[in-house]
Tab-separated table of C-alpha atoms in Angstrom:
chain	number	residue	atom	x	y	z
A	1	MET	CA	103.501	13.708	-23.661
A	2	ILE	CA	100.178	14.169	-21.983
A	3	ASP	CA	99.373	17.568	-22.117
A	4	ASN	CA	97.921	18.827	-18.654
A	5	ALA	CA	96.188	22.172	-19.990
A	6	TRP	CA	94.087	19.794	-21.918
A	7	LEU	CA	93.420	17.562	-19.090
A	8	ALA	CA	92.647	20.765	-16.796
A	9	GLY	CA	90.113	21.922	-18.833
A	10	GLN	CA	88.537	17.680	-19.082
A	11	LEU	CA	88.292	17.711	-15.632
A	12	LYS	CA	85.983	20.586	-14.969
A	13	ARG	CA	82.922	19.530	-14.027
A	14	PRO	CA	80.044	20.167	-16.461
A	15	ALA	CA	77.662	22.456	-16.785
A	16	GLY	CA	74.452	21.003	-18.734
A	17	ARG	CA	73.405	17.880	-18.864
A	18	VAL	CA	75.468	15.093	-19.868
A	19	ASP	CA	75.802	11.152	-20.927
A	20	VAL	CA	76.725	9.146	-18.290
A	21	VAL	CA	77.495	5.323	-18.257
A	22	LEU	CA	77.662	3.226	-14.543
A	23	ASP	CA	79.998	0.619	-14.214
A	24	THR	CA	79.009	-0.666	-10.866
A	25	ASP	CA	79.658	-4.098	-8.548
A	26	THR	CA	76.031	-3.725	-6.821
A	27	TYR	CA	75.984	-7.211	-4.834
A	28	ASN	CA	79.249	-6.317	-3.112
A	29	GLU	CA	77.699	-4.409	-0.626
A	30	ILE	CA	74.835	-1.800	0.218
A	31	ASP	CA	75.769	1.428	-1.581
A	32	ASP	CA	75.857	1.082	-4.863
A	33	GLN	CA	72.219	0.356	-4.808
A	34	TYR	CA	71.814	3.934	-3.531
A	35	ALA	CA	74.006	5.370	-6.143
A	36	LEU	CA	72.349	3.476	-9.209
A	37	ALA	CA	68.916	4.997	-7.661
A	38	TYR	CA	70.586	8.602	-7.253
A	39	LEU	CA	71.763	8.503	-10.762
A	40	ILE	CA	67.988	7.373	-12.465
A	41	LYS	CA	66.680	9.672	-10.321
A	42	SER	CA	69.102	12.440	-11.344
A	43	GLU	CA	67.702	12.526	-14.898
A	44	ASP	CA	67.463	16.017	-15.353
A	45	LYS	CA	71.312	16.391	-15.042
A	46	LEU	CA	72.423	12.904	-16.103
A	47	ASN	CA	71.691	10.830	-19.435
A	48	LEU	CA	72.033	7.238	-18.060
A	49	GLN	CA	72.941	5.404	-21.650
A	50	ALA	CA	74.397	2.117	-20.151
A	51	ILE	CA	74.838	0.155	-17.097
A	52	TYR	CA	77.718	-2.138	-16.541
A	53	ALA	CA	78.244	-5.283	-14.327
A	54	ALA	CA	81.339	-5.424	-12.703
A	55	PRO	CA	83.278	-8.734	-10.770
A	56	PHE	CA	84.592	-8.659	-7.655
A	57	SER	CA	85.506	-10.934	-5.149
A	58	ASN	CA	84.636	-11.773	-1.448
A	59	LYS	CA	82.691	-13.495	0.824
A	60	LYS	CA	79.326	-13.112	-1.291
A	61	CYS	CA	81.085	-15.141	-4.005
A	62	GLU	CA	83.319	-17.687	-5.188
A	63	ASP	CA	85.486	-15.783	-7.710
A	64	PRO	CA	84.058	-12.479	-9.760
A	65	GLY	CA	83.014	-14.375	-12.077
A	66	GLU	CA	79.840	-14.985	-9.579
A	67	GLY	CA	80.203	-11.252	-8.461
A	68	MET	CA	79.314	-10.201	-11.717
A	69	GLU	CA	76.554	-12.228	-12.418
A	70	LYS	CA	75.539	-11.878	-8.733
A	71	SER	CA	75.575	-7.203	-9.333
A	72	TYR	CA	73.854	-8.017	-12.941
A	73	GLU	CA	70.986	-9.730	-11.039
A	74	GLU	CA	70.935	-6.618	-8.202
A	75	ILE	CA	71.101	-4.217	-11.049
A	76	MET	CA	67.857	-5.879	-12.478
A	77	ARG	CA	66.151	-6.414	-9.062
A	78	ILE	CA	66.766	-2.188	-8.338
A	79	LEU	CA	65.648	-1.414	-11.925
A	80	THR	CA	62.403	-3.489	-10.735
A	81	LEU	CA	61.856	-1.914	-7.455
A	82	MET	CA	62.124	1.736	-9.175
A	83	GLU	CA	59.260	0.589	-11.747
A	84	ARG	CA	62.152	1.176	-14.517
A	85	GLU	CA	61.565	-1.767	-16.795
A	86	ASP	CA	62.769	0.504	-19.663
A	87	LEU	CA	66.065	0.455	-18.432
A	88	LYS	CA	66.760	-2.975	-18.445
A	89	LYS	CA	67.638	-2.979	-22.017
A	90	ILE	CA	70.800	-1.253	-21.663
A	91	VAL	CA	72.271	-3.070	-18.706
A	92	LYS	CA	75.476	-5.407	-19.863
A	93	GLU	CA	77.250	-8.374	-18.115
A	94	GLY	CA	80.710	-7.161	-17.731
A	95	SER	CA	83.840	-9.359	-17.026
A	96	ARG	CA	84.146	-12.183	-15.385
A	97	ASN	CA	88.459	-12.067	-14.814
A	98	TYR	CA	90.734	-9.282	-13.546
A	99	LEU	CA	93.089	-7.628	-15.937
A	100	GLU	CA	96.438	-9.623	-15.617
A	101	ASP	CA	99.379	-7.777	-17.300
A	102	GLY	CA	98.400	-4.287	-18.079
A	103	VAL	CA	97.999	-4.771	-21.939
A	104	THR	CA	95.265	-7.392	-22.635
A	105	PRO	CA	91.991	-6.489	-22.292
A	106	VAL	CA	89.201	-8.750	-20.726
A	107	PRO	CA	86.404	-8.939	-23.452
A	108	SER	CA	82.962	-8.152	-22.461
A	109	LYS	CA	80.114	-6.998	-23.659
A	110	ALA	CA	80.494	-3.752	-21.229
A	111	ALA	CA	83.486	-3.228	-22.670
A	112	GLU	CA	82.532	-3.614	-26.033
A	113	ASP	CA	79.668	-1.499	-25.786
A	114	LEU	CA	81.735	1.714	-23.805
A	115	VAL	CA	83.807	1.647	-26.824
A	116	GLN	CA	81.107	1.762	-28.650
A	117	ARG	CA	79.267	5.001	-26.682
A	118	ALA	CA	82.683	6.539	-26.305
A	119	MET	CA	83.430	6.560	-29.883
A	120	GLU	CA	80.116	8.297	-30.733
A	121	HIS	CA	81.641	11.391	-28.442
A	122	THR	CA	84.176	14.030	-28.795
A	123	GLU	CA	86.764	15.657	-26.939
A	124	GLU	CA	84.058	18.561	-26.756
A	125	ASN	CA	81.285	16.471	-25.220
A	126	PRO	CA	82.959	13.379	-23.879
A	127	LEU	CA	80.930	10.623	-22.129
A	128	TYR	CA	81.353	10.402	-18.423
A	129	VAL	CA	81.904	6.902	-17.074
A	130	ILE	CA	81.006	6.683	-13.330
A	131	ALA	CA	82.682	3.635	-12.001
A	132	ILE	CA	82.279	2.389	-8.661
A	133	ALA	CA	83.874	-0.997	-9.125
A	134	ALA	CA	87.240	-3.069	-9.930
A	135	ILE	CA	88.191	-1.304	-13.203
A	136	THR	CA	88.723	-3.942	-15.757
A	137	ASN	CA	85.385	-3.324	-17.762
A	138	VAL	CA	87.096	0.336	-18.337
A	139	VAL	CA	90.427	-0.350	-18.660
A	140	SER	CA	89.902	-3.128	-21.026
A	141	ALA	CA	87.884	-0.691	-22.850
A	142	ILE	CA	90.706	1.546	-23.324
A	143	LEU	CA	93.082	-0.861	-24.403
A	144	MET	CA	90.383	-2.222	-26.852
A	145	GLU	CA	90.613	1.301	-28.314
A	146	PRO	CA	93.168	4.035	-26.997
A	147	GLU	CA	91.317	6.671	-28.846
A	148	ILE	CA	88.477	6.782	-26.399
A	149	LYS	CA	90.867	8.366	-23.433
A	150	LYS	CA	89.778	11.637	-25.521
A	151	ARG	CA	86.607	11.301	-25.659
A	152	MET	CA	85.462	10.365	-22.094
A	153	VAL	CA	85.960	11.218	-18.669
A	154	VAL	CA	86.371	8.937	-15.555
A	155	VAL	CA	84.507	9.096	-12.229
A	156	TRP	CA	86.144	6.608	-10.169
A	157	LEU	CA	85.779	5.904	-6.466
A	158	GLY	CA	88.556	3.705	-5.315
A	159	GLY	CA	91.967	4.019	-3.745
A	160	GLN	CA	92.981	5.660	-0.129
A	161	ALA	CA	93.498	9.198	0.528
A	162	HIS	CA	96.467	10.147	-0.853
A	163	TRP	CA	97.895	10.659	2.516
A	164	TRP	CA	96.464	7.815	4.391
A	165	PRO	CA	99.015	4.967	5.075
A	166	GLU	CA	98.705	1.791	3.452
A	167	ASN	CA	96.151	1.481	-0.030
A	168	ARG	CA	94.681	-1.528	0.799
A	169	GLU	CA	91.092	-0.446	-0.737
A	170	PHE	CA	88.677	-3.105	-2.150
A	171	ASN	CA	88.019	-1.849	-5.685
A	172	LEU	CA	92.184	-0.510	-6.223
A	173	ILE	CA	93.552	-4.290	-4.399
A	174	GLN	CA	91.500	-6.942	-6.079
A	175	ASP	CA	91.999	-5.359	-9.528
A	176	ILE	CA	95.308	-3.705	-8.994
A	177	THR	CA	96.816	-4.027	-12.803
A	178	ALA	CA	93.958	-2.359	-14.065
A	179	ALA	CA	94.151	0.613	-11.539
A	180	ARG	CA	97.609	1.071	-12.384
A	181	VAL	CA	96.899	1.746	-16.049
A	182	LEU	CA	93.963	3.815	-14.952
A	183	PHE	CA	96.234	6.139	-13.265
A	184	GLY	CA	99.097	5.941	-15.933
A	185	CYS	CA	97.303	5.885	-19.534
A	186	GLY	CA	96.311	9.587	-19.337
A	187	VAL	CA	92.533	9.181	-19.520
A	188	PRO	CA	90.907	12.280	-17.496
A	189	LEU	CA	90.435	10.579	-14.505
A	190	VAL	CA	88.881	12.208	-11.118
A	191	GLN	CA	89.701	9.975	-7.928
A	192	LEU	CA	87.269	9.633	-4.789
A	193	PRO	CA	89.435	8.089	-2.448
A	194	CYS	CA	87.681	5.849	0.183
A	195	MET	CA	89.543	6.159	3.844
A	196	GLY	CA	89.712	9.698	4.749
A	197	VAL	CA	87.660	11.421	2.456
A	198	VAL	CA	84.490	9.191	1.306
A	199	SER	CA	85.216	7.716	4.387
A	200	GLU	CA	83.260	10.693	6.445
A	201	PHE	CA	79.785	9.698	4.131
A	202	ARG	CA	77.820	8.140	6.566
A	203	VAL	CA	74.368	7.439	7.337
A	204	SER	CA	72.652	6.130	11.085
A	205	GLY	CA	69.584	3.842	11.176
A	206	PRO	CA	67.659	6.568	12.558
A	207	GLU	CA	68.589	8.978	9.882
A	208	LEU	CA	67.300	6.027	7.111
A	209	GLU	CA	64.067	4.955	9.369
A	210	TYR	CA	63.114	8.737	9.374
A	211	HIS	CA	63.642	9.897	5.641
A	212	LEU	CA	63.134	6.417	3.835
A	213	ARG	CA	60.831	4.009	5.823
A	214	GLY	CA	57.651	4.047	4.116
A	215	LYS	CA	58.352	5.888	1.230
A	216	ASN	CA	58.179	3.552	-1.714
A	217	LYS	CA	58.811	-0.136	-2.505
A	218	LEU	CA	62.976	1.082	-3.111
A	219	CYS	CA	63.278	2.996	-0.225
A	220	ASP	CA	62.104	0.132	2.178
A	221	TYR	CA	64.624	-2.513	0.226
A	222	LEU	CA	67.726	0.304	0.993
A	223	VAL	CA	66.786	0.514	4.386
A	224	ASP	CA	66.410	-3.461	4.944
A	225	VAL	CA	69.393	-4.245	3.178
A	226	THR	CA	71.631	-1.812	5.101
A	227	VAL	CA	69.917	-2.160	8.368
A	228	ASN	CA	70.715	-6.048	7.831
A	229	GLU	CA	74.335	-5.703	6.378
A	230	ALA	CA	75.057	-3.244	9.516
A	231	LEU	CA	73.811	-5.515	12.116
A	232	ARG	CA	75.474	-9.181	10.433
A	233	ASP	CA	78.624	-6.268	10.570
A	234	GLY	CA	78.372	-6.685	14.294
A	235	GLY	CA	76.366	-2.733	14.655
A	236	ASN	CA	74.853	-1.853	17.584
A	237	THR	CA	72.358	0.763	19.011
A	238	THR	CA	74.586	3.482	17.456
A	239	TRP	CA	75.437	2.235	14.233
A	240	SER	CA	76.605	4.250	11.143
A	241	ARG	CA	77.164	2.782	7.599
A	242	ILE	CA	79.111	4.477	4.658
A	243	ILE	CA	77.610	4.003	1.337
A	244	TRP	CA	80.738	5.082	-0.479
A	245	ASP	CA	79.470	4.968	-4.194
A	246	VAL	CA	76.609	7.761	-4.187
A	247	THR	CA	79.869	10.395	-3.787
A	248	ALA	CA	80.569	9.362	-7.760
A	249	VAL	CA	77.484	10.154	-8.744
A	250	ALA	CA	77.750	13.476	-6.735
A	251	TRP	CA	80.596	14.794	-8.183
A	252	LEU	CA	78.560	15.485	-11.434
A	253	LEU	CA	75.386	16.956	-9.693
A	254	ASP	CA	76.460	20.269	-8.185
A	255	GLU	CA	79.802	21.542	-7.064
A	256	ARG	CA	78.289	22.048	-3.372
A	257	PHE	CA	78.715	18.408	-2.279
A	258	GLU	CA	82.501	17.864	-3.048
A	259	ARG	CA	85.646	19.769	-2.806
A	260	ASP	CA	88.470	19.023	-4.933
A	261	CYS	CA	91.349	19.686	-6.909
A	262	LEU	CA	94.266	19.039	-9.503
A	263	VAL	CA	96.919	16.805	-8.753
A	264	HIS	CA	99.946	14.817	-10.027
A	265	SER	CA	98.470	11.129	-10.846
A	266	PRO	CA	99.940	8.854	-8.620
A	267	VAL	CA	101.368	5.353	-9.306
A	268	PRO	CA	99.590	2.256	-7.472
A	269	GLU	CA	102.277	0.084	-6.286
A	270	TYR	CA	101.731	-3.743	-5.496
A	271	ASP	CA	103.260	-3.157	-1.698
A	272	ASN	CA	99.955	-1.431	-1.019
A	273	GLN	CA	101.149	2.191	-1.497
A	274	TYR	CA	101.243	5.237	-3.846
A	275	ALA	CA	104.299	6.162	-5.626
A	276	LEU	CA	103.583	9.752	-5.771
A	277	ASN	CA	105.872	12.181	-8.257
A	278	GLN	CA	105.309	15.326	-9.455
A	279	THR	CA	106.178	14.933	-12.688
A	280	ASN	CA	103.101	13.291	-13.676
A	281	HIS	CA	100.431	14.043	-15.584
A	282	LEU	CA	97.072	15.873	-13.543
A	283	ILE	CA	94.203	14.219	-12.019
A	284	LYS	CA	91.570	15.658	-10.397
A	285	TYR	CA	91.145	14.879	-6.568
A	286	VAL	CA	88.112	14.803	-4.191
A	287	TYR	CA	89.680	15.976	-0.906
A	288	HIS	CA	86.205	16.801	1.114
A	289	ILE	CA	82.650	15.758	0.906
A	290	GLU	CA	79.781	17.977	2.701
A	291	ARG	CA	78.064	15.371	4.182
A	292	ASP	CA	75.012	16.830	5.000
A	293	GLN	CA	74.281	18.832	1.643
A	294	LEU	CA	74.540	15.582	-0.235
A	295	LEU	CA	72.235	13.177	2.203
A	296	GLY	CA	69.880	15.723	2.032
A	297	ASP	CA	69.731	15.683	-1.704
A	298	LEU	CA	70.076	11.854	-1.589
A	299	PHE	CA	67.048	11.473	0.389
A	300	GLU	CA	65.051	14.079	-1.409
A	301	LYS	CA	65.178	12.275	-4.527
A	302	LEU	CA	64.839	8.578	-3.555
A	303	SER	CA	61.672	9.335	-1.423
A	304	LYS	CA	59.805	10.713	-4.093
């Protein structure tokens, strides 16, 4: 039996500075780069312990292994632009494949590192896992050592809003078996759903040009890749772009940025729907993003 009172306590936003790791498919889109930089620039509240490259599969790579490799390279590129050579030693390669059967972990340096780091923490002082990709690295660590469920909190951007008509979200559908384990295993979980919630966190080309252009090498790179992606995907003079993954970092920073509540954990099904059961254990569910406040904090930190 999973203790809902204990889960509710673990899922309160931490008051002080906390240890975090980031699991990211950084080359998949343009938003992970913002999230990684935002995390690093928030070191007054977030003590970054490790960065894990996650697998992904889309038009940018042939298979999840290549996706992971390209994400690893993109992490290093961002660290170079930020002149943070000191952080390169904490970057770990993740899985080259997705979880297959729900019980057998996929070995990787990232999963092994997460087990080690989580076991160094306690229920009273958990490790926060900011996950903005397919969840195999994190779930593999849980399967390797189930004890870590008591010693960490997972903040995952994945799935759609629970009321959304379908659940075909990128991080979830490519790694559905691992996602089902995540929602069912009882680890303290904060879910940031994409369509219907995080999809409101958009930035426009003129805003990027005004607030970030010319501030530093990182900012120029972020503006360039965002503009190029937007135009490649058919953007016109009024385009905007969702920078999804920033919101996962933001949940740990300030309660003003997002609104959340406790809900019973849904079960992602293989038919692109949720199975909703009011007897399941509790998770924290983000249902609203304060776009302007969060975007202002992001711009301020990145442009320094």
